[in-house]
Amino acid sequence: MRRMPVKTMFLLVEAGAAVSMLALTFLLSAVTGRVLLAGALLTACALGWLFLLTLFFAKRLSQFTSGLCQTMDSMISGGEEPARAEDRETIFARISYRLSRLYNILQENRRRVDEERRELQTLVSDISHQVKTPVANLKMVTDTLLAKPVTEQERRDFLQGIRSQTDKLEFLVQSMGKASRLETGAITLEKKDVPLLDTLAQAMSGIVYGAEQKGISVEVQCPDDLRVSHDSKWTAEALFNLLDNAVKYTPAGGKISVSVEQWEMHVKLDVTDTGKGIPESRQAAIFRRFYREEEVHDQPGVGIGLYLAREIVTRQGGYIKVASEVGRGSTFSVFLPRR
């Protein structure tokens, strides 16, 4: 049953009081002519209507309080959204409207908490998976060294294996630290108008040795005077990750080329290799944290480089695209805002 609005209830009571008091006044004046008696009866009539109004208001207030408690309990438990009052002019309707807004805020906060919890669970699972293999290898090698005598060459090989696994763990910890600081805002990227060639040279310095070891030729085309507003240190980190992947997945004797184009709003930097290529069905997944294709698990790395590169570029207002064909190589295009 639809409840009567408070405003309407007050108007009806006032109208009833006015009509009854006018009728009583007219009747008493016509019959008795006694002013004092008429005043007393009118006062009693007014008090009666006031008492009736108080009863109505108390009942309505009790109903509202009960409904409010039920609504709050439902909001706390994540139940259905509270119904809004149809009459938007009453104080109850305004309270109902704000309760509805509060409910939506609570639901959004609850959704974010659930999403962050799932992300944390995924992150812990990924880290556990990444750490499991090197730790198992370290235990196996140390157990072997402790269990039986080995030759000097075997000892050196085992120590080299230990060094390799500790390097992997160190790289994982450093990469996770960088990703965590970026995601939590502990690191603020400071964009400055500096030559892009200097940033590119800083990134290139980290892959020169690896490229020479595999006989991979590296070609760079970038204007000397091109200045772009960017964070040189972190952009160099992103470009190094792209170049490092190109070296890893390009066979010996291959080629890597870096070219820069100036667009109206962006500067486009392409890193092209002649590597194995990436199937189109996997191109969207390669930027996920810890993602690695099954067939490249023998290659060094933990699958966080592309994720970091995208985070760094995105936080500067840019973006990364990839174009690839299996067996013919890949091109990663970095778009940086000019200003």
CSV table of N, CA and C in Angstrom, one decimal, residues 99 112 130 151 156 179 183 193 196 216 232 265 282 284 286 289:
chain,number,residue,atom,x,y,z
A,99,LEU,N,21.1,8.1,0.4
A,99,LEU,CA,21.4,6.7,0.7
A,99,LEU,C,21.7,5.9,-0.5
A,112,ARG,N,36.2,-2.6,-6.2
A,112,ARG,CA,37.6,-2.3,-6.3
A,112,ARG,C,38.5,-3.1,-5.3
A,130,GLN,N,57.5,-18.0,-10.5
A,130,GLN,CA,58.8,-17.6,-11.0
A,130,GLN,C,60.0,-17.9,-10.1
A,151,THR,N,84.9,-33.1,-9.1
A,151,THR,CA,86.1,-32.6,-9.7
A,151,THR,C,86.1,-31.1,-9.7
A,156,ARG,N,83.3,-26.0,-10.7
A,156,ARG,CA,83.1,-24.7,-11.4
A,156,ARG,C,81.8,-24.7,-12.2
A,179,ALA,N,58.4,-2.4,-11.1
A,179,ALA,CA,57.0,-2.4,-11.4
A,179,ALA,C,56.1,-1.9,-10.2
A,183,GLU,N,53.6,1.3,-10.1
A,183,GLU,CA,52.2,1.1,-9.9
A,183,GLU,C,51.7,1.8,-8.7
A,193,ASP,N,62.5,18.3,-21.8
A,193,ASP,CA,62.7,18.4,-23.2
A,193,ASP,C,64.2,18.1,-23.4
A,196,LEU,N,66.2,12.9,-28.0
A,196,LEU,CA,65.8,11.5,-27.9
A,196,LEU,C,67.0,10.6,-28.2
A,216,ILE,N,74.5,-10.2,-34.5
A,216,ILE,CA,73.3,-9.4,-35.0
A,216,ILE,C,73.7,-8.0,-35.3
A,232,SER,N,64.0,10.7,-19.5
A,232,SER,CA,65.1,10.0,-20.2
A,232,SER,C,65.4,8.7,-19.5
A,265,MET,N,51.6,15.2,-33.6
A,265,MET,CA,51.4,15.1,-32.1
A,265,MET,C,52.3,14.2,-31.4
A,282,ARG,N,48.4,-14.0,-29.9
A,282,ARG,CA,49.1,-13.8,-28.7
A,282,ARG,C,49.6,-12.4,-28.5
A,284,ALA,N,48.1,-9.6,-28.0
A,284,ALA,CA,47.5,-8.8,-27.0
A,284,ALA,C,48.0,-9.3,-25.6
A,286,ILE,N,51.1,-10.4,-24.8
A,286,ILE,CA,52.6,-10.3,-24.5
A,286,ILE,C,52.9,-9.2,-23.5
A,289,ARG,N,51.9,-9.1,-17.3
A,289,ARG,CA,53.0,-9.4,-16.4
A,289,ARG,C,53.3,-10.9,-16.3
